[in-house]
XYZ file of C-alpha atoms in Angstrom:
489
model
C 0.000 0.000 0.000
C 2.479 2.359 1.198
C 4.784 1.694 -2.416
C 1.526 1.987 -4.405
C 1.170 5.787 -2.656
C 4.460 6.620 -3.239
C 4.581 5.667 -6.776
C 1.183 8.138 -7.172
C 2.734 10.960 -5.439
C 6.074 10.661 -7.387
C 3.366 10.580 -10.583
C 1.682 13.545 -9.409
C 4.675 15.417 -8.770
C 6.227 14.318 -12.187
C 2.902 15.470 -13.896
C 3.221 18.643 -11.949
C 6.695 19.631 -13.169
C 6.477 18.429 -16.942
C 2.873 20.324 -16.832
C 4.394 23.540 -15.500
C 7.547 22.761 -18.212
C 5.059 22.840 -21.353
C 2.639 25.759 -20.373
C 6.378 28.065 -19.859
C 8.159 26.300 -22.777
C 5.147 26.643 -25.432
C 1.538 27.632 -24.726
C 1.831 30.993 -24.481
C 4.468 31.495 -27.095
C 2.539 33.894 -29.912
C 2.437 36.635 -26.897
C 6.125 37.272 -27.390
C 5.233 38.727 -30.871
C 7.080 41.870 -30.291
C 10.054 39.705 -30.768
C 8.904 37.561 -33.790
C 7.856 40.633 -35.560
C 11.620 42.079 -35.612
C 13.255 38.989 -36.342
C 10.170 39.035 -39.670
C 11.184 42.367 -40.320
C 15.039 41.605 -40.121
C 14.410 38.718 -42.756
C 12.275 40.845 -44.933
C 8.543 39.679 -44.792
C 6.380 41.985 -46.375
C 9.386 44.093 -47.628
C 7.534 44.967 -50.520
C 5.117 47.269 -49.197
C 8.381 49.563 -47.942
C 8.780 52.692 -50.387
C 10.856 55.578 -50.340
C 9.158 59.035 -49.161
C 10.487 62.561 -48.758
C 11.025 63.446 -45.138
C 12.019 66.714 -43.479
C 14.578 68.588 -45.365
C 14.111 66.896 -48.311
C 15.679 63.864 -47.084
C 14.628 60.303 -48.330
C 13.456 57.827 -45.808
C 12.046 54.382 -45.825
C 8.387 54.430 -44.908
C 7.823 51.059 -43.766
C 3.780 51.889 -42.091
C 1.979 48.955 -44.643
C 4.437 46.185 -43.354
C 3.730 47.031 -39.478
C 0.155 47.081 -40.747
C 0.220 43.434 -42.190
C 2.324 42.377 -39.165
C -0.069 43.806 -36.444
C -3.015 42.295 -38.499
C -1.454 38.884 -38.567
C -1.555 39.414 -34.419
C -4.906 40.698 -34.431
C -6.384 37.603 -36.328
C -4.439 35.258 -33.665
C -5.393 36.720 -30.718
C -9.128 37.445 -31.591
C -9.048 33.519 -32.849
C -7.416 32.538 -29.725
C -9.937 33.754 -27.621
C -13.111 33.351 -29.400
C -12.212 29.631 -30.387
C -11.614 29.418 -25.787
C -15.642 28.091 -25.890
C -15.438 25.726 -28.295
C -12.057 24.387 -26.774
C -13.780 24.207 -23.672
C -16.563 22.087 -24.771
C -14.324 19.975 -26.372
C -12.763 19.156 -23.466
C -15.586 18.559 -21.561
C -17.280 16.358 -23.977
C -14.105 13.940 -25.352
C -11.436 14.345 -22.406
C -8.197 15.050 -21.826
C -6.423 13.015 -24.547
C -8.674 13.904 -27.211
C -7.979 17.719 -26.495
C -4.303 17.144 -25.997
C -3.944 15.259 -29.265
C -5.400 17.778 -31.333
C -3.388 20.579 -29.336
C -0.217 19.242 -30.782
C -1.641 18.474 -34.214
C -2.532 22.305 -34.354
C 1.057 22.854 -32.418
C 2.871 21.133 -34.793
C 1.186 21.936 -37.908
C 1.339 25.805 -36.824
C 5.149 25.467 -36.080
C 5.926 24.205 -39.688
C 4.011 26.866 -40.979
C 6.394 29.167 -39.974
C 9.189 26.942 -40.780
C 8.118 26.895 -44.499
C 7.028 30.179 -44.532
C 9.670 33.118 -46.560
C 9.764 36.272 -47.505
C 8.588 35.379 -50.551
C 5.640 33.471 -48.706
C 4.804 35.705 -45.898
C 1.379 34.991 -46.199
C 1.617 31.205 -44.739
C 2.090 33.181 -41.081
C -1.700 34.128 -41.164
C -2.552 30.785 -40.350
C 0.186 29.540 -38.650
C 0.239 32.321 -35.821
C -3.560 31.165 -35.270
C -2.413 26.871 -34.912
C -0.103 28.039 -32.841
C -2.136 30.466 -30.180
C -5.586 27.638 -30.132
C -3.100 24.464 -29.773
C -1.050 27.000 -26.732
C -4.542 27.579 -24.956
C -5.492 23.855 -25.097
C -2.515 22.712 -23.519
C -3.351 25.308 -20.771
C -6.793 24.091 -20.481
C -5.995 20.719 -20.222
C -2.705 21.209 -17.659
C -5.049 23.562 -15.351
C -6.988 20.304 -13.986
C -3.718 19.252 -12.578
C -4.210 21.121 -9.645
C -6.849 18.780 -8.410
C -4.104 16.398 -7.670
C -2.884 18.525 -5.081
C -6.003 19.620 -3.074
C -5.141 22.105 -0.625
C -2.463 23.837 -3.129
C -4.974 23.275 -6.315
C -5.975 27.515 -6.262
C -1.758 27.850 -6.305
C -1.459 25.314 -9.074
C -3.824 26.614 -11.231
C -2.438 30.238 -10.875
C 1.206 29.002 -11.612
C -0.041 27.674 -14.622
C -1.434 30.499 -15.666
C 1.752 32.431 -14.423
C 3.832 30.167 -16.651
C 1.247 30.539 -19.314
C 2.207 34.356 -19.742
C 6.031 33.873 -19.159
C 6.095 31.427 -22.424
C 6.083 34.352 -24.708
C 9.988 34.631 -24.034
C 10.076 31.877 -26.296
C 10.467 34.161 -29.302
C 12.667 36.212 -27.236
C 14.973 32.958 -27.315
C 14.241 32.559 -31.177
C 15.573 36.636 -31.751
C 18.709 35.817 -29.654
C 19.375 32.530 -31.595
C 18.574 34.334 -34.835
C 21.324 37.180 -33.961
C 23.767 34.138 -33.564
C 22.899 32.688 -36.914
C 20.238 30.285 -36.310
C 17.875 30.238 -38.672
C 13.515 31.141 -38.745
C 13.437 28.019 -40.564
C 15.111 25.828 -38.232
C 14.152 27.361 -35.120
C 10.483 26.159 -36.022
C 11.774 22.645 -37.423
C 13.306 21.938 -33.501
C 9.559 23.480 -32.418
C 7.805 21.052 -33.971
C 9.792 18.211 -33.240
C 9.323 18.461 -29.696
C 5.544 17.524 -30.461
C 7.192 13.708 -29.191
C 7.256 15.179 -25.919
C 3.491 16.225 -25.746
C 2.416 13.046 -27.456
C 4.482 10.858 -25.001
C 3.244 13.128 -22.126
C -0.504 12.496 -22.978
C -0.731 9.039 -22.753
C 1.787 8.281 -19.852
C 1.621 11.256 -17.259
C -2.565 12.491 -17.786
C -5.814 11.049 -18.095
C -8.311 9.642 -20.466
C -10.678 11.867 -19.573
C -10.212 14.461 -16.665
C -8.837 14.507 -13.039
C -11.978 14.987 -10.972
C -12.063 16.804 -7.835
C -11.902 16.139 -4.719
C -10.058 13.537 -5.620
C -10.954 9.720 -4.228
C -8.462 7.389 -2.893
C -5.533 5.694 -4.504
C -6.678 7.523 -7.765
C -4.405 6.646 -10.550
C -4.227 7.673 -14.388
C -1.843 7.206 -17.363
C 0.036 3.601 -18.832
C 1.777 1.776 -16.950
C 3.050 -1.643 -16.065
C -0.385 -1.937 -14.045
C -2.272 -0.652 -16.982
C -5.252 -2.823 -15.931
C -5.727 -1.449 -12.694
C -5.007 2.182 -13.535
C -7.558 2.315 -16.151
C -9.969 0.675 -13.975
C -9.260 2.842 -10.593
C -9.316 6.557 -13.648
C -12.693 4.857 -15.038
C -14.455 4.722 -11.617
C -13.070 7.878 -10.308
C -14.161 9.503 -13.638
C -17.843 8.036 -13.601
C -18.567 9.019 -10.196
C -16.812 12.531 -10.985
C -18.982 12.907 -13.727
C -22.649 12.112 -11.386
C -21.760 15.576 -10.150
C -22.332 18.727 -12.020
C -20.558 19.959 -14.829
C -17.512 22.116 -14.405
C -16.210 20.402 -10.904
C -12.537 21.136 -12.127
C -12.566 24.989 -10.962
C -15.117 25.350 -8.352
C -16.890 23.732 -5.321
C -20.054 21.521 -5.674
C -23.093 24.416 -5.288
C -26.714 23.124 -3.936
C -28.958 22.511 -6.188
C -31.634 25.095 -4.446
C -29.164 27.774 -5.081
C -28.392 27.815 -8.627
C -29.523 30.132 -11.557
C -30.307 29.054 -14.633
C -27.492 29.786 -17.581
C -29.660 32.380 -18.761
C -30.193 34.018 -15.399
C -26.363 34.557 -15.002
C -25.590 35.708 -18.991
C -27.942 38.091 -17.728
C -26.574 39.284 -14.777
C -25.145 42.604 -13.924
C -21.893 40.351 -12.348
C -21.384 38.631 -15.785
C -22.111 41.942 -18.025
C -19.812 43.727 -15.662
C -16.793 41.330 -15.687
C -17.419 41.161 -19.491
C -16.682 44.857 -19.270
C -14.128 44.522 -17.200
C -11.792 41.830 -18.857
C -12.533 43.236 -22.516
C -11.247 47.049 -22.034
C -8.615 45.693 -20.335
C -7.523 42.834 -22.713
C -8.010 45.148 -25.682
C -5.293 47.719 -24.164
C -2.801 44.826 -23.796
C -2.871 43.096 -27.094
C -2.782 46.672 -28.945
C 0.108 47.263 -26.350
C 1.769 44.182 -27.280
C 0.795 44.125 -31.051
C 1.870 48.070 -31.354
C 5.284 47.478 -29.660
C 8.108 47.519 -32.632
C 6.539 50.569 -34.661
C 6.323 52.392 -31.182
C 9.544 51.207 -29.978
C 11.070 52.803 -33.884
C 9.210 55.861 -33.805
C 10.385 56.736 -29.680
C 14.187 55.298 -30.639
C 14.222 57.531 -34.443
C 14.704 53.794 -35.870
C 17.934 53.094 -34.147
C 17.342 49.331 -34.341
C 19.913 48.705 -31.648
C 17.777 50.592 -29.299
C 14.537 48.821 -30.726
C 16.446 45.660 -30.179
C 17.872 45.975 -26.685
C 14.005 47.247 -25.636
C 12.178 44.514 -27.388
C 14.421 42.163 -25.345
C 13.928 43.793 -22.243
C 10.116 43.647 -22.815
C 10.463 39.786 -23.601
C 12.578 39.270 -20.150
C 9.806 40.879 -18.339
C 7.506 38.406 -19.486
C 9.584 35.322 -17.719
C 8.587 37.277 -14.644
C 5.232 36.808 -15.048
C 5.167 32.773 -13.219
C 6.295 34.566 -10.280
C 3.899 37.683 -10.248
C 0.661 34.638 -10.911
C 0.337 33.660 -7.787
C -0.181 37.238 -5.477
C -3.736 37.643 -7.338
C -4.932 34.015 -5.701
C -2.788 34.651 -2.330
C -4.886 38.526 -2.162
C -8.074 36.788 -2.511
C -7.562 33.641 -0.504
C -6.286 36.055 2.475
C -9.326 38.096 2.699
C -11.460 34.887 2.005
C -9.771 33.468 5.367
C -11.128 35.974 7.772
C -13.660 34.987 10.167
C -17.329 35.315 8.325
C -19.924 37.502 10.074
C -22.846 36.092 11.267
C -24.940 34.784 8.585
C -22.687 35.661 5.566
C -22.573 32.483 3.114
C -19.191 31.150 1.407
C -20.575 32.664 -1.983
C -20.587 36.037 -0.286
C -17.365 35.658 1.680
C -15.769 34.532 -1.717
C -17.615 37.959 -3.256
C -16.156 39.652 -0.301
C -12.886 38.538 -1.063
C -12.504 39.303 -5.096
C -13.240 43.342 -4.869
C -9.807 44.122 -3.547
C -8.357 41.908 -6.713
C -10.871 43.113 -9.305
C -10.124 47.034 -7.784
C -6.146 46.207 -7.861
C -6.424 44.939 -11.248
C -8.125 47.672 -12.593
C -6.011 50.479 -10.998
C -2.634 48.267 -12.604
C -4.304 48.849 -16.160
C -5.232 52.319 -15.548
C -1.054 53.073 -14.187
C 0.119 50.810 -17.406
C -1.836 52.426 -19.840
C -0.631 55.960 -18.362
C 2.993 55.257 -18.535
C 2.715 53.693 -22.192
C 1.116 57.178 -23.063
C 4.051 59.360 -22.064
C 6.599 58.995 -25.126
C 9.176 58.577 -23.048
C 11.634 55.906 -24.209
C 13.419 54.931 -20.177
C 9.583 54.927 -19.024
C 9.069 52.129 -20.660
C 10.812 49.823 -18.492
C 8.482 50.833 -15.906
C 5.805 50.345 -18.572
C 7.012 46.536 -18.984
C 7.027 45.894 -15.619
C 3.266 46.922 -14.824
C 2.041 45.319 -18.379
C 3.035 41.508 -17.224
C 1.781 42.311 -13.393
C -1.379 43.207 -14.326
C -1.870 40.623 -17.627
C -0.733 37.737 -14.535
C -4.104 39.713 -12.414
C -5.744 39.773 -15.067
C -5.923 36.207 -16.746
C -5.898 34.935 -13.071
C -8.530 36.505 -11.839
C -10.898 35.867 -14.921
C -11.779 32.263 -13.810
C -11.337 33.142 -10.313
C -13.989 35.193 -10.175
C -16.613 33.458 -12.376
C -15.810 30.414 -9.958
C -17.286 32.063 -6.979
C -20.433 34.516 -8.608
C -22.101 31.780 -10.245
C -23.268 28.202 -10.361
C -20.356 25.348 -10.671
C -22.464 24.050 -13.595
C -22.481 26.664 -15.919
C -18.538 27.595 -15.488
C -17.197 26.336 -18.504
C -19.828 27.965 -20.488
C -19.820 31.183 -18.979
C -15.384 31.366 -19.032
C -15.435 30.062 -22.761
C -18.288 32.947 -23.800
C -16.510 35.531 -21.901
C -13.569 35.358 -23.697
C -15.540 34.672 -26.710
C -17.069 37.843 -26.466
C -14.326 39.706 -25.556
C -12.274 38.726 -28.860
C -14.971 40.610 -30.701
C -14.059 43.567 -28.681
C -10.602 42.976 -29.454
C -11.023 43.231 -33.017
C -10.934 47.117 -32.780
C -6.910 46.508 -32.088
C -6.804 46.451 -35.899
C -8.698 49.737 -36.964
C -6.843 51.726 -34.073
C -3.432 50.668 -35.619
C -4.898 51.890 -39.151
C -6.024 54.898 -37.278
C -2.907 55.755 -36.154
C -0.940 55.425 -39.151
C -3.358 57.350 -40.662
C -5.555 60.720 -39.434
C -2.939 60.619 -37.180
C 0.076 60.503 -38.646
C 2.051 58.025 -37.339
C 1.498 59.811 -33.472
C -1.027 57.340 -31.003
C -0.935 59.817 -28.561
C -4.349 60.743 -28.359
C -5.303 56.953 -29.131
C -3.348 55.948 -25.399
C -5.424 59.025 -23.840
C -8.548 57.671 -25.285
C -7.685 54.066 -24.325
C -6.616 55.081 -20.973
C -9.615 56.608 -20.495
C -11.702 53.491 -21.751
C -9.843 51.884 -18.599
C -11.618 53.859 -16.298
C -14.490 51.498 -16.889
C -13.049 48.968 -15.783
C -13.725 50.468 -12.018
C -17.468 49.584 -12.769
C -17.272 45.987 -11.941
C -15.307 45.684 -8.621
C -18.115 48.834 -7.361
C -20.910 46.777 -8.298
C -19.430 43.498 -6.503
C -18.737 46.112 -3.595
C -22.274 47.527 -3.677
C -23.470 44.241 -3.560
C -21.737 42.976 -0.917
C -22.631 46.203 1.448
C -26.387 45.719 0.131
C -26.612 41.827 1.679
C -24.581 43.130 4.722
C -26.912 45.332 5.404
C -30.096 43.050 4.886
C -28.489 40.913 7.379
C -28.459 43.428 10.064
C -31.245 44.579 9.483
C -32.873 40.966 9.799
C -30.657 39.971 13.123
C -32.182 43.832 14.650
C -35.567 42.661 13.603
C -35.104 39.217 15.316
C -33.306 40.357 18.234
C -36.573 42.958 18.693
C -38.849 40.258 18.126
């Protein structure tokens, strides 16, 4: 008995670390764009489009505005796909399992890699879908490594968030492919050794995760993956799995709700907590992926196209990123502090949970609003200071998405609600796009006024945590008032 545990925890722990390996190594990888798009531009995609204009004095310069325009399109059409394909990912996973998902995650993976690694400057178009493979195979593995934290019950919120953490951090990836480019490797083969390492996901699949899913809480002795004892592991997963499944749907984020309590799907699309957290992740998420898609032509026009400069501040950007697996975790540790004081008399674990996510919604929101600010100044040293707030408040920000729908509504309807939120959001997004175009156009190259505007936008983001806030006063109140109304009585 006592071998058979220690063989599962040495399992657990080895599905753990591999787990936390692929979500920093690769599922996150098309955020480190800023550093793809230079090494692109260094090779000479979309060259074509550069022509020769008369600048001040006379003087010829290169006016290279329609290849940034293809470029930040290319990232506009992942990251919208990215996020509105998150539903459909997530019912995939709930329907077919873990394996099923995790297969076609590398198939994407792989195919999206070799993309690339075919792709030219005389093909340049082969990167509009192959940035797209890459981004919806990323998010599955993600989606599929996040259940791991049910192995570890206690730690599961700290899991979860690491994953996430590591999630953002992978987009130093491309940081890695710019440095190896510099030294002579190769686009080409940088994306050949990419998709090779699809073996490891493959291998991964079958011997370190389930069939299906990892249920929570997690029953006795459970056991997953081949083995020698392939008999008995498949039989002890199968069992755990069927009496996982009994429960409601969505039992891999959030506690079991009673039945008495919960709303109906439509009840909670409906609701001023899901319309306002739609607001809130969307005018947030739309300044960071015009942030990060906007980078190189911003970083040329601050640096007067030294592309040293543009260089050394793309990398710094990139190195900020690897710091975003340790910034993941503070969101969950804020909320699960507050959600550890003593309850008042009456108050339910919904509202305590409530309670507990307006400091981290507020703190989230006042991050974008400081970010945004400092990328408005054009101020080249700012921007370190600007890098530094962007990956704190993306780690808030993408942890605190499922954290919150997890405790506002019904365990049942999280998938759905997560994988439409971010659905709906990527239509939001897609105004990235005409902003760029906007720029480079009626305004000549200059976004300042576009950062005031967007900065401004942020502001909205206040709404949600003072309605959660509001809320929360509004039942504390109706609970005094009904203890003063029983103690008269």
């Amino acid at each position: 008995m006592q071998v058979l545990e220690n063989k599962l925890s040495v399992r657990h722990c080895l599905t753990f670390v591999t787990g936390l390996v692929e979500c920093l190594c690769f599922a996150g990888a098309v955020f480190g764009w800023a550093s793809l798009a230079f090494v692109l531009k260094e090779d000479g995609y979309f060259s074509s489009l550069c022509f020769n204009t008369t600048g001040v004095n006379d003087t010829q310069i290169l006016d290279c505005s329609a290849q940034d325009e293809q470029l930040s399109l290319i990232f506009t059409i992942t990251t919208f796909i990215n996020n509105f394909l998150t539903l459909p990912n997530g019912f995939l996973f709930d329907h077919f399992g873990t394996t099923v998902a995790r297969l076609l995650a590398t198939f994407l993976y792989t195919t999206g890699s070799l993309m690339v690694a075919l792709s030219s400057p005389a093909l340049p178009f082969l990167l509009f879908p192959a940035l797209p493979l890459l981004a919806v195979g990323g998010i599955l593995f993600l989606i599929t490594n996040m259940q791991v934290g049910n192995l570890f019950g206690s730690r599961r919120s700290t899991i979860i968030n690491l994953y996430n953490g590591a999630f953002d951090s992978s987009s130093a990836l491309f940081l890695i492919i710019k440095l190896l480019h510099e030294s002579g490797v190769s686009l080409h083969a940088a994306f050949l050794f990419l998709s090779a390492c699809s073996v490891v996901h493959v291998l991964r699949t079958f011997f370190l995760l389930p069939r299906t899913f990892i249920p929570h809480p997690l029953p006795d002795r459970y056991a997953y993956g081949v083995s020698c004892g392939a008999l008995e592991t498949m039989s002890n997963e199968v069992t755990a799995n069927n009496s996982a499944r009994t429960g409601a749907e969505g039992t891999l984020f959030t506690k079991d709700v009673p039945l008495t309590q919960e709303k109906t799907f439509r009840e909670c699309l409906l609701s001023r907590f899901f319309v306002g957290h739609l607001l809130w992740l969307s005018v947030m998420q739309l300044r960071h992926f015009l942030f990060i898609g906007t980078l190189n032509p911003m970083l040329l026009r601050l640096t007067e196209g030294d592309s040293s400069l543009v260089s050394r501040y793309t990398n710094a950007f990139a190195f900020t990123q690897l710091c975003a697996v340790l910034c993941a975790p503070w969101n969950g540790l804020i909320m699960d502090r507050h959600r550890g004081k003593p309850r008042a008399a009456g108050e339910t674990e919904q509202e305590a949970d409530l309670r507990a996510s307006v400091l981290s919604l507020f703190l989230t929101a006042l991050q974008c609003v400081l970010f945004s600010l400092c990328a408005s100044v054009p101020s080249l040293p700012l921007q370190y200071l600007t890098f530094i707030l962007q990956v704190l408040n993306r780690s808030f920000l993408f942890g605190g998405i499922a954290a919150f729908i997890s405790v506002a509504f019904p365990s049942c309807h999280f998938g759905k609600l997560y994988g439409l939120g971010m659905s709906l959001a990527a239509l939001f997004c897609l105004l990235q796009y005409p902003c760029f175009a906007l720029v480079n156009g009626a305004l000549g190259g200059d976004p300042l006024y576009l950062n005031i505007s967007l900065t401004l936008l942020s502001l909205l983001a206040f709404v949600h945590p003072l309605s959660v806030y509001l809320h929360c006063r509004k039942l504390a109140s109706l609970r005094d008032k009904r203890k003063n109304t029983d103690f008269s009585s």
